[in-house]
Amino acid sequence: MSTFYVTTPIYYVNDKPHIGHAYTTILADILARFHRAMGDDTFFLTGTDEHGQKVQKAAEARHLTPQEHCDDTVKRFQELWERLGISNDDFLRTTQERHKKVVRAILQDLYDRDLIYKREYKGHYCVPCERFFTDKDLLEGGLCPDCKRPTGEICETNYFFRMGQYRDFLVEYIQTHPGFILPDFRANETLGFLKKDLEDLCISRPKSRLSWGIELPFDPDYVCYVWFDALINYISAIGYRGGEEAKFAKYWAESLHLIGKDILTTHTVYWPTMLHAMNLPMPKHIFAHGWWLTGNAKMSKSAGNVVNPMDMIGKFGVDPFRYCLTAGMVPGQDASFTEESFILRYNTDLANDLGNMLSRVVKMAFKYFQGKVPPCGTLEEIDNELLSEAEKAVPAVREAVENIKLDKGLEAAMNVVRAANRYMEKTAPWTLAKKGETERLATVLYTAAESLRIVSALLLPVMPEKMKELRLSLGFAPEEAAKADYAALASSRLVSGTPMRDTPPLFPRILAEKGDAPCCRKGEAPAKKETPAAGKQEEKAAEENANVVTVEDFFRTELKTAEVLEAKKLENSDKLLLLKIKVGEEVREIVSGIAKHYTPEEMVGRTIVIVANLKPAKIRGVVSNGMLLAAKDGDTLKLVTIDGGSFKSGIPVG
Ligand code: MSP
């Protein structure tokens, strides 16, 4: 049996949970559920970060003590996680004594070993980030390099952790441990940061300025810096220095920290150097995902565009929200949130593909086989093809989970559903029924149901409630419906004759109330779930037009504007240009076969149109992340551009 330990960042209690918090926690939950289903000894930790200036200020504003404020606001996170079906094994609050005593023990130990020392500090301080910066760290105008807000000058005596001395160790560790920081480009970002001198880290705040924190065990006039305290949660929760050293050793060796890209430095520089000073091994993986943007803009309270997960749960339901979030982000890259794109994904993947497939199978089993799993006769080639496609998805999903590419895992599972729908069209069980070919009809329905059995197991960690419903419909016993055993997935089979369960549509389509718009837009009538009868008509029309691409299909391809920042010829190629492009806030590289038609100089500064969600591919050793659009007529090639416009980059095209 393997071991798996996954953590989320611990969230600040002063903020309301938003879609970014929900994303990381859902990702961790899905990974934990997958690993449990693979039989791994799994531990999933989340929690809240409750010390520091922001909390102290928020409590003061409410005329509460900081502890009262935390006890009240922590509930928002706990309630949301319960609502989202998060299966964490522990929830750590940094104000708990079990955590504070570990932080104190570590501080004392580092102080005794002269790894923490006292000195006067003069420099710049960013209050919202609670971080110190030197002159060279600051952006123009003295702005904070992280949040871009003004910093203040500060002169203060404080305690420092000798972080700077671990620079060479860390650089070497990162270089010799591929997979330590994921995706790879985040490892490069950290190495870039480490090119400069690494300063020692200020780990104290004088109580005269901030009292809400863990008191330094060797100086009662100071509290511990909130990040130094917070990072330790990952080990205090699993028993480090808490009398559970065996538990700690077991889980720590297999640890995965999921974080957002904005907290990369604290996790890939501060934390590893702290661990090294404590003589502890590094976490196995630190994975930084990108940001959810509202359309193309950064979510922020001031812009009023923060997406509240509770609202989305209300609109889509818990499981579809979990699915759409997971499928909607290529982990590592930024993703754009729009309600429209979620509705499209819901309708395409869940209502059309998966929901319709299930209802076709169940309805026909009820109509022709008394609501029982039909008998399986001799399998034909087409049946075996579908079954083998379903079986092949099991290792593909497993690989995606192991590489934290959950969007790819979902794609592998959904490809089986799409194959099953094609199978139904080719085998046409309704025609078999009309012709009275009952034995063949039974085999076809059995095969289709079998493919759904496998898919349902693969999707259980993502949509636990909906997949349980689906499995109950396929005749699973209630105690079996909610759990998947991946080891037995390929060897077990549905048992013919088992009573099935007829249910209303699992994923009723969501349509805008007026007209035939594919989705609901802001300011328009709210989305409503479609009636099953309307769904049938649409399904029929779709069957008749099998060669036509639906608007949902079309919008699966994300076309966006992009600005070319740099361009050069790819070595040893006269056809390929390597372009560095900006797509909204994101910078990426694409390789394009346009060198014979455009010079690098001609490309720089242009706004082009790219396929933004194309699977990255390695071309001549370079990862190309997207594809530009161009039209080719014989030997002439012309770029697709925006008509006369000077559009920003990252604007959707469609
Ligand atoms: N308390 C620290 C973490 C300490 S971990 C030892 C913290 N908390 S936070 O509540 O501000 O942010 C938690 C996480 O939410 C971070 O990983 C951050 O990247 C993530 N997100 C914040 N906004 C986000 C999006 N818009 N999209 C995706 N995740 C984002 O930082």
XYZ file of C-alpha atoms and ligand atoms in Angstrom:
685
model
C 0.000 0.000 0.000
C 1.331 3.463 -0.896
C 0.983 6.593 1.165
C -0.310 9.988 0.049
C -0.387 13.263 1.939
C -2.018 16.305 0.325
C -2.387 19.808 1.725
C -4.104 23.042 0.708
C -2.847 26.460 1.742
C -4.393 27.455 5.046
C -6.800 30.272 4.266
C -6.902 33.686 5.889
C -10.015 33.887 8.033
C -10.579 37.580 7.370
C -11.707 36.968 3.800
C -14.841 35.292 2.554
C -14.055 32.037 0.735
C -14.009 32.593 -3.016
C -13.724 30.465 -6.118
C -9.887 30.336 -5.862
C -10.074 28.827 -2.377
C -12.763 26.419 -3.562
C -10.639 25.348 -6.543
C -7.547 24.358 -4.536
C -9.627 22.562 -1.937
C -11.669 20.671 -4.546
C -8.459 19.703 -6.363
C -6.998 18.357 -3.122
C -10.254 16.561 -2.334
C -10.378 14.865 -5.729
C -6.758 13.752 -5.426
C -7.391 12.421 -1.918
C -10.504 10.529 -3.044
C -8.645 9.060 -6.030
C -5.777 7.900 -3.864
C -8.159 6.330 -1.353
C -9.862 4.501 -4.234
C -6.436 3.299 -5.390
C -5.992 1.821 -1.916
C -3.421 4.357 -0.712
C -3.077 5.309 2.940
C -4.199 8.913 2.447
C -4.167 12.013 4.629
C -5.760 15.266 3.477
C -5.140 18.454 5.425
C -6.688 21.894 5.145
C -7.228 24.678 7.648
C -7.062 28.366 8.425
C -4.335 30.936 8.947
C -5.536 32.962 11.909
C -2.699 35.198 13.117
C -1.293 38.465 11.821
C -2.111 42.063 11.240
C -5.037 41.610 8.876
C -6.937 39.489 11.380
C -6.086 41.858 14.229
C -7.407 44.814 12.219
C -10.548 43.005 11.088
C -11.290 42.027 14.714
C -10.740 45.598 15.924
C -13.172 46.868 13.303
C -15.810 44.469 14.640
C -15.044 45.276 18.307
C -14.222 41.643 18.938
C -11.094 39.984 20.301
C -9.031 38.416 17.504
C -9.898 34.960 18.825
C -13.629 35.726 18.851
C -13.321 37.039 15.306
C -11.512 33.875 14.165
C -13.969 31.565 15.929
C -16.753 33.300 14.069
C -15.225 33.599 10.589
C -13.630 30.145 10.444
C -17.174 28.780 10.151
C -17.485 30.221 6.629
C -14.744 27.907 5.457
C -15.888 24.912 7.462
C -19.456 25.294 6.202
C -18.355 25.702 2.588
C -16.152 22.607 2.753
C -19.004 20.609 4.202
C -21.353 21.848 1.478
C -18.786 20.956 -1.206
C -18.353 17.436 0.170
C -14.690 18.006 1.060
C -13.294 14.876 2.689
C -10.388 16.391 4.660
C -8.955 14.222 7.424
C -7.982 17.203 9.555
C -8.682 20.908 9.767
C -5.891 22.841 11.422
C -6.373 26.291 12.881
C -3.114 28.067 13.681
C -4.624 29.318 16.949
C -4.899 25.745 18.242
C -2.500 24.861 21.049
C -1.363 21.684 19.231
C 0.053 23.928 16.491
C 1.352 26.779 18.648
C 3.436 24.483 20.811
C 5.189 23.041 17.738
C 5.909 26.541 16.390
C 7.383 27.541 19.765
C 9.530 24.391 19.939
C 10.915 25.023 16.420
C 11.638 28.696 17.161
C 13.455 27.807 20.387
C 15.471 25.119 18.676
C 16.572 27.402 15.813
C 17.371 30.180 18.294
C 19.465 27.829 20.455
C 21.391 26.783 17.337
C 22.020 30.429 16.408
C 19.921 30.087 13.260
C 17.738 32.917 14.548
C 19.402 36.195 15.640
C 18.425 39.774 16.531
C 19.341 42.952 14.615
C 18.088 46.324 13.618
C 16.229 46.460 10.339
C 15.736 49.450 8.083
C 13.742 49.025 4.910
C 10.281 48.890 3.420
C 7.213 47.127 4.722
C 4.034 46.174 2.914
C 1.139 46.063 5.393
C -1.329 44.022 3.283
C 1.346 41.407 2.460
C 2.934 41.655 5.905
C 6.339 41.428 4.276
C 9.608 43.352 4.374
C 11.358 44.430 1.188
C 14.735 45.886 0.368
C 15.267 48.784 -2.037
C 16.028 46.481 -4.927
C 12.915 44.374 -4.374
C 10.568 47.310 -4.860
C 8.870 48.275 -8.087
C 9.079 51.784 -9.469
C 7.514 54.332 -7.132
C 8.277 52.179 -4.081
C 5.452 49.753 -4.816
C 5.274 46.257 -3.329
C 6.482 43.675 -5.886
C 3.642 41.326 -4.863
C 0.479 43.375 -4.448
C 1.751 46.517 -6.228
C 0.534 48.770 -3.420
C 2.673 51.483 -1.742
C 5.043 50.290 0.962
C 6.109 52.265 4.078
C 9.603 52.856 5.462
C 10.299 51.048 8.667
C 13.151 50.910 11.202
C 12.800 48.240 13.821
C 14.789 45.735 15.856
C 13.678 42.242 14.946
C 14.643 38.570 14.878
C 15.937 37.051 11.654
C 16.185 33.504 10.382
C 19.501 32.823 8.621
C 17.782 31.940 5.369
C 20.446 33.463 3.098
C 22.990 30.761 3.871
C 20.782 28.067 2.322
C 20.649 29.611 -1.139
C 23.191 27.262 -2.746
C 21.648 24.222 -1.100
C 18.227 25.160 -2.444
C 19.408 25.902 -5.973
C 21.120 22.532 -6.142
C 18.162 20.734 -4.625
C 15.771 22.217 -7.178
C 18.134 21.453 -10.045
C 18.637 17.843 -8.996
C 15.013 17.092 -8.090
C 12.765 17.498 -11.119
C 9.202 17.245 -9.909
C 9.942 18.951 -6.598
C 8.348 22.174 -7.856
C 5.588 21.699 -10.408
C 4.862 22.634 -13.155
C 8.498 22.868 -14.317
C 8.237 26.513 -15.277
C 7.501 27.361 -11.638
C 10.794 25.681 -10.685
C 12.485 27.985 -13.195
C 10.681 30.947 -11.686
C 12.044 30.017 -8.248
C 15.545 29.541 -9.653
C 15.220 32.986 -11.224
C 14.327 34.435 -7.836
C 17.347 32.678 -6.306
C 19.716 34.294 -8.817
C 19.763 37.367 -6.578
C 21.296 37.235 -3.119
C 18.975 35.572 -0.670
C 18.361 37.810 2.366
C 17.796 36.503 5.864
C 14.110 36.340 6.759
C 12.574 38.589 9.392
C 10.491 36.243 11.540
C 9.281 38.517 14.320
C 6.987 41.480 14.848
C 7.293 43.693 17.962
C 4.194 43.394 20.125
C 4.041 47.181 20.283
C 2.980 47.043 16.616
C 1.247 43.676 16.402
C 0.221 41.515 19.327
C -1.909 38.879 17.550
C 0.555 36.071 16.971
C 2.518 33.316 18.666
C 4.823 34.799 21.283
C 8.513 34.103 20.690
C 9.585 31.646 23.418
C 12.864 33.526 23.910
C 11.498 37.105 23.908
C 8.017 37.992 25.235
C 8.116 41.399 23.515
C 7.723 39.812 20.100
C 5.334 37.575 18.199
C 6.187 35.256 15.330
C 5.792 36.436 11.690
C 2.557 35.006 10.343
C 4.112 33.134 7.386
C 6.753 31.448 9.567
C 3.949 30.261 11.842
C 1.587 29.297 8.992
C 3.969 27.137 6.953
C 4.639 24.968 9.996
C 0.988 23.808 9.890
C 1.957 21.221 7.281
C 4.039 19.330 9.820
C 2.412 20.236 13.135
C -0.876 18.698 11.957
C 0.645 15.301 11.271
C 2.458 14.949 14.561
C 5.901 16.517 14.184
C 7.157 17.240 17.713
C 3.715 16.278 18.906
C 4.535 12.746 20.004
C 3.479 11.171 16.694
C 6.837 10.928 14.965
C 5.970 7.681 13.119
C 2.821 9.214 11.644
C 4.780 12.296 10.708
C 7.582 10.342 9.005
C 5.115 8.199 7.049
C 3.054 11.042 5.607
C 5.802 13.643 5.241
C 7.775 11.418 2.875
C 4.809 11.463 0.456
C 3.697 15.061 0.806
C 2.145 17.228 -1.894
C 1.464 20.911 -1.252
C -1.129 22.444 -3.577
C -0.825 26.204 -3.731
C -1.734 29.163 -5.926
C 0.980 30.817 -7.986
C 0.972 33.966 -5.793
C 2.386 32.105 -2.808
C 5.185 30.397 -4.709
C 8.146 32.119 -3.020
C 6.947 31.491 0.508
C 6.497 27.804 -0.337
C 9.509 27.182 -2.564
C 12.064 29.385 -0.791
C 11.058 30.158 2.818
C 9.584 26.763 3.570
C 12.356 24.553 2.130
C 15.043 26.588 3.899
C 13.105 26.392 7.171
C 12.824 22.619 6.793
C 16.493 22.294 5.952
C 17.417 24.278 9.057
C 15.251 21.872 11.064
C 17.126 18.958 9.453
C 13.929 17.736 7.832
C 13.510 16.409 4.300
C 11.833 18.532 1.651
C 8.160 17.999 0.772
C 7.921 15.606 -2.168
C 6.044 18.014 -4.468
C 4.914 21.608 -4.411
C 2.373 22.234 -7.135
C 1.385 25.809 -7.996
C -1.796 26.262 -9.962
C -2.781 29.390 -11.864
C -5.488 31.857 -11.093
C -9.131 31.963 -11.854
C -9.807 35.247 -13.582
C -13.234 36.845 -13.953
C -13.376 36.850 -17.721
C -9.907 38.257 -18.313
C -9.566 40.370 -15.197
C -7.990 39.572 -11.865
C -10.577 38.914 -9.165
C -10.482 41.476 -6.435
C -12.776 42.876 -3.818
C -12.172 46.401 -5.072
C -13.197 45.458 -8.642
C -16.272 43.735 -7.185
C -15.775 40.736 -9.468
C -15.010 38.023 -6.921
C -16.960 34.848 -7.640
C -18.660 33.392 -4.572
C -18.674 29.574 -4.620
C -21.968 29.443 -2.694
C -23.682 31.333 -5.557
C -22.269 28.860 -8.083
C -23.390 25.887 -6.018
C -26.865 27.425 -6.035
C -26.797 27.712 -9.833
C -25.155 24.434 -10.837
C -25.367 22.133 -7.827
C -22.347 20.908 -5.877
C -21.077 18.152 -8.147
C -21.395 19.969 -11.489
C -19.584 22.922 -9.902
C -16.786 20.564 -8.802
C -16.668 19.086 -12.299
C -16.690 22.391 -14.198
C -13.991 23.898 -11.971
C -11.742 20.892 -12.392
C -12.281 20.554 -16.121
C -12.020 24.289 -16.683
C -8.437 24.851 -15.608
C -5.286 23.357 -17.033
C -3.515 23.141 -13.671
C -0.603 25.517 -13.767
C -2.164 27.979 -16.190
C -4.657 30.761 -15.526
C -8.267 30.109 -16.434
C -11.067 32.449 -17.187
C -14.288 32.068 -15.234
C -17.516 33.050 -16.916
C -20.903 31.698 -16.054
C -21.441 31.144 -19.780
C -18.486 28.828 -20.115
C -19.626 26.840 -17.070
C -23.134 26.472 -18.485
C -21.714 25.378 -21.830
C -19.519 22.790 -20.191
C -22.369 21.585 -18.011
C -24.716 21.225 -20.962
C -22.166 19.624 -23.254
C -20.379 17.192 -20.980
C -22.882 16.470 -18.263
C -26.371 17.024 -19.667
C -25.761 15.959 -23.291
C -23.020 13.371 -23.111
C -23.221 11.704 -19.716
C -26.809 12.387 -18.637
C -28.368 11.420 -21.973
C -26.273 8.283 -22.196
C -27.480 7.110 -18.812
C -31.109 7.890 -19.474
C -31.033 6.104 -22.846
C -29.673 2.940 -21.259
C -31.934 2.976 -18.236
C -35.087 3.858 -20.178
C -34.550 1.000 -22.624
C -33.710 -1.441 -19.848
C -37.044 -0.545 -18.253
C -38.927 -0.719 -21.523
C -37.543 -4.028 -22.743
C -35.983 -5.871 -19.760
C -38.309 -5.170 -16.827
C -35.864 -2.630 -15.359
C -33.112 -5.184 -14.899
C -29.505 -5.262 -16.094
C -29.974 -7.028 -19.470
C -28.286 -10.372 -20.157
C -24.982 -10.182 -21.985
C -24.865 -12.408 -25.087
C -21.956 -12.934 -27.477
C -19.834 -9.821 -27.714
C -19.135 -8.486 -31.197
C -16.089 -6.474 -32.262
C -17.838 -3.154 -31.774
C -18.803 -4.140 -28.200
C -15.265 -5.194 -27.343
C -13.943 -1.947 -28.784
C -16.059 0.132 -26.425
C -15.227 -2.049 -23.422
C -11.532 -1.894 -24.166
C -11.722 1.907 -24.580
C -13.349 2.105 -21.148
C -10.744 -0.186 -19.612
C -7.917 1.833 -21.141
C -9.270 4.960 -19.490
C -8.490 3.507 -16.035
C -4.670 3.726 -16.333
C -5.000 6.990 -18.282
C -6.941 8.578 -15.433
C -4.535 7.119 -12.912
C -1.605 8.656 -14.757
C -3.371 12.007 -14.946
C -3.976 11.903 -11.193
C -0.379 11.007 -10.471
C 0.791 13.929 -12.625
C -1.839 16.304 -11.180
C -3.406 16.770 -14.583
C -6.971 16.334 -13.504
C -8.382 18.122 -16.531
C -6.723 15.410 -18.642
C -8.148 12.696 -16.376
C -11.644 14.076 -16.864
C -11.075 14.220 -20.586
C -10.052 10.546 -20.627
C -13.215 9.587 -18.724
C -15.452 11.796 -20.881
C -13.923 10.365 -24.058
C -15.357 7.013 -23.010
C -18.783 8.617 -22.605
C -18.495 10.136 -26.060
C -17.395 6.796 -27.484
C -20.395 5.184 -25.770
C -22.738 7.718 -27.388
C -21.211 6.968 -30.789
C -21.593 3.279 -30.032
C -25.298 3.788 -29.383
C -25.676 5.615 -32.679
C -23.853 2.877 -34.583
C -25.554 -0.078 -32.911
C -28.949 1.733 -32.872
C -30.597 -0.290 -30.074
C -33.959 1.411 -30.842
C -33.859 -0.204 -34.297
C -32.885 -3.565 -32.772
C -35.912 -3.205 -30.490
C -38.205 -2.437 -33.428
C -36.897 -5.451 -35.335
C -37.346 -7.688 -32.302
C -33.626 -8.591 -32.106
C -33.865 -8.911 -28.334
C -30.669 -10.850 -27.693
C -28.506 -8.364 -29.567
C -30.409 -5.458 -27.956
C -29.634 -6.894 -24.517
C -25.933 -7.217 -25.317
C -25.730 -3.666 -26.639
C -27.435 -2.223 -23.571
C -25.310 -4.361 -21.280
C -22.123 -3.154 -23.011
C -23.211 0.485 -22.816
C -24.079 0.078 -19.129
C -20.708 -1.560 -18.491
C -18.883 1.407 -20.015
C -20.888 3.676 -17.729
C -19.954 1.541 -14.736
C -16.272 2.195 -15.395
C -16.784 5.882 -16.119
C -18.826 6.288 -12.941
C -15.977 4.844 -10.874
C -13.491 7.191 -12.521
C -15.726 10.186 -11.909
C -16.725 9.270 -8.338
C -13.912 11.333 -6.774
C -15.020 14.352 -8.809
C -18.808 14.045 -8.460
C -19.388 11.756 -5.466
C -23.144 12.352 -5.115
C -24.094 12.340 -8.790
C -22.021 9.254 -9.527
C -23.585 7.490 -6.567
C -26.997 8.263 -8.114
C -25.796 7.020 -11.495
C -24.494 3.800 -9.968
C -27.759 3.232 -8.084
C -29.485 3.504 -11.469
C -27.127 0.833 -12.833
C -28.206 -1.498 -10.030
C -25.411 -1.003 -7.505
C -26.288 -1.777 -3.882
C -26.397 1.440 -1.806
C -23.276 0.484 0.182
C -21.337 -0.142 -3.061
C -22.626 2.836 -5.043
C -20.561 5.432 -3.185
C -17.201 3.745 -3.322
C -14.849 2.669 -6.054
C -12.142 0.078 -5.792
C -9.805 0.737 -8.702
C -7.934 -2.507 -8.277
C -11.125 -4.462 -9.010
C -12.456 -2.111 -11.663
C -11.436 -4.040 -14.738
C -12.198 -7.498 -13.326
C -15.692 -6.851 -11.941
C -18.806 -6.697 -14.137
C -22.437 -5.641 -13.789
C -24.563 -8.665 -12.882
C -27.329 -9.348 -15.385
C -30.766 -9.503 -13.791
C -29.937 -6.971 -11.045
C -32.807 -4.487 -10.619
C -31.933 -1.018 -11.951
C -33.406 2.274 -10.794
C -35.253 4.703 -13.037
C -34.487 8.266 -12.091
C -35.223 11.766 -13.371
C -32.466 13.240 -15.556
C -29.211 13.323 -13.615
C -28.124 16.614 -15.192
C -31.128 18.557 -16.507
C -30.005 20.944 -19.246
C -29.618 24.581 -18.328
C -31.000 27.029 -20.906
C -31.585 30.753 -20.938
C -35.258 31.479 -20.494
C -35.630 33.521 -23.680
C -34.804 32.453 -27.236
C -32.356 29.739 -28.048
C -29.238 31.377 -26.606
C -26.928 28.639 -25.455
C -26.464 30.117 -22.044
C -27.348 32.804 -19.620
C -25.593 36.149 -19.820
C -25.307 38.757 -17.113
C -28.378 40.962 -17.121
C -30.449 38.450 -19.097
C -33.064 36.144 -17.737
C -31.633 33.679 -15.229
C -30.763 30.194 -16.339
C -33.362 27.530 -15.775
C -33.226 23.773 -15.919
C -34.899 22.458 -19.033
C -37.771 20.012 -18.954
C -36.994 16.435 -20.024
C -39.456 16.750 -22.974
C -37.568 19.692 -24.457
C -34.321 17.773 -23.976
C -35.708 14.928 -26.068
C -36.557 17.183 -28.976
C -33.058 18.608 -28.963
C -31.531 15.181 -28.733
C -33.542 14.076 -31.754
C -32.467 17.098 -33.759
C -28.856 16.453 -32.807
C -29.106 12.863 -33.969
C -30.474 13.993 -37.310
C -27.612 16.444 -37.778
C -24.777 14.198 -36.686
C -22.251 16.039 -38.875
C -23.041 19.500 -37.616
C -20.937 21.074 -34.888
C -23.053 22.491 -32.068
C -22.302 25.876 -30.601
C -21.208 24.040 -27.442
C -18.750 21.965 -29.482
C -17.411 25.081 -31.145
C -16.875 26.883 -27.852
C -14.818 24.015 -26.484
C -12.032 25.559 -28.555
C -10.903 28.729 -26.809
C -9.820 31.307 -29.343
C -8.157 34.373 -27.844
C -6.243 37.450 -28.860
C -2.549 37.445 -27.992
C 0.199 40.019 -28.212
C 3.574 38.976 -29.631
C 6.255 40.136 -27.178
C 9.312 38.490 -28.710
C 10.021 36.434 -31.825
C 13.021 34.535 -33.103
C 13.838 31.785 -35.572
C 14.007 28.351 -34.016
C 17.497 26.924 -34.284
C 18.055 24.508 -37.186
C 14.757 25.325 -38.822
C 13.938 27.649 -41.671
C 10.199 27.186 -41.206
C 9.634 27.699 -37.496
C 9.428 30.844 -35.397
C 9.474 30.781 -31.605
C 7.086 33.431 -30.303
C 6.763 34.702 -26.764
C 3.187 35.883 -26.460
C 1.028 37.526 -23.824
C -2.485 36.191 -23.333
C -4.187 38.380 -20.742
C -1.909 38.244 -17.735
C -0.173 35.111 -18.865
C 3.023 34.885 -20.901
C 3.678 31.711 -22.892
C 5.648 30.397 -25.843
C 4.371 29.004 -29.097
C 6.194 27.530 -32.036
C 4.700 28.399 -35.401
C 5.506 27.377 -38.959
C 5.381 30.897 -40.383
C 9.098 31.725 -40.717
C 8.919 31.689 -44.516
C 6.117 34.252 -44.498
C 6.902 36.568 -41.584
C 10.223 37.752 -40.147
C 10.660 37.864 -36.356
C 10.743 41.686 -36.531
C 7.417 41.752 -38.380
C 5.799 39.661 -35.681
C 6.767 41.618 -32.571
C 3.985 43.892 -31.358
C 1.263 42.245 -33.463
C -2.047 41.092 -31.999
C -2.743 37.617 -33.296
C -5.465 35.051 -32.685
C -4.547 31.795 -31.020
C -6.143 28.541 -29.919
C -5.541 29.027 -26.212
C -6.594 25.640 -24.862
C -4.662 23.451 -27.263
C -2.781 20.603 -25.602
C 0.864 21.764 -25.244
C 3.206 19.894 -27.619
C 6.979 19.627 -27.822
C 8.302 20.887 -31.159
C 12.071 20.597 -31.710
C 12.582 20.406 -27.937
C 10.453 23.491 -27.174
C 7.044 23.232 -25.522
C 4.578 25.049 -27.729
C 1.608 26.195 -25.697
C -1.067 27.153 -28.195
C -1.400 27.659 -31.930
C -1.801 30.812 -33.954
C -4.421 31.041 -36.664
C -3.453 31.758 -40.249
C -4.979 31.172 -43.655
C -2.940 29.547 -46.417
C -3.675 29.857 -50.106
C -1.049 27.914 -52.057
C 2.256 29.484 -51.111
C 0.755 32.546 -49.505
C 0.108 32.565 -45.791
C -1.629 35.381 -43.903
C -2.229 35.728 -40.195
C -5.745 35.936 -38.819
C -5.937 39.311 -37.057
C -8.551 41.538 -35.470
C -10.137 43.827 -38.022
C -8.455 47.217 -37.677
C -8.456 46.820 -33.925
C -5.931 47.425 -31.199
C -7.523 44.905 -28.889
C -5.825 43.918 -25.629
C -4.482 40.392 -25.428
C -6.531 37.614 -23.854
C -9.873 38.707 -25.359
C -12.067 35.728 -26.334
C -12.727 35.363 -30.066
C -15.812 33.573 -31.228
N -2.745 32.213 4.367
C -1.985 32.178 3.161
C -1.504 30.771 2.856
C -0.663 30.167 3.921
S -0.244 28.530 3.538
C 0.857 28.107 4.669
C -2.841 32.673 2.006
N -4.141 32.608 2.176
S -5.246 33.154 1.157
O -6.500 32.863 1.769
O -5.001 34.513 0.836
O -5.050 32.428 -0.204
C -5.119 31.058 -0.275
C -4.993 30.532 -1.672
O -6.005 31.026 -2.532
C -3.667 30.863 -2.337
O -3.145 29.652 -2.829
C -4.038 31.735 -3.485
O -3.223 31.542 -4.593
C -5.419 31.225 -3.788
N -6.130 32.162 -4.582
C -6.446 33.443 -4.296
N -7.070 33.978 -5.381
C -7.152 33.062 -6.375
C -7.774 32.996 -7.629
N -8.417 34.012 -8.152
N -7.701 31.822 -8.309
C -7.099 30.701 -7.789
N -6.553 30.730 -6.596
C -6.393 31.939 -5.957
O -2.295 33.052 1.003
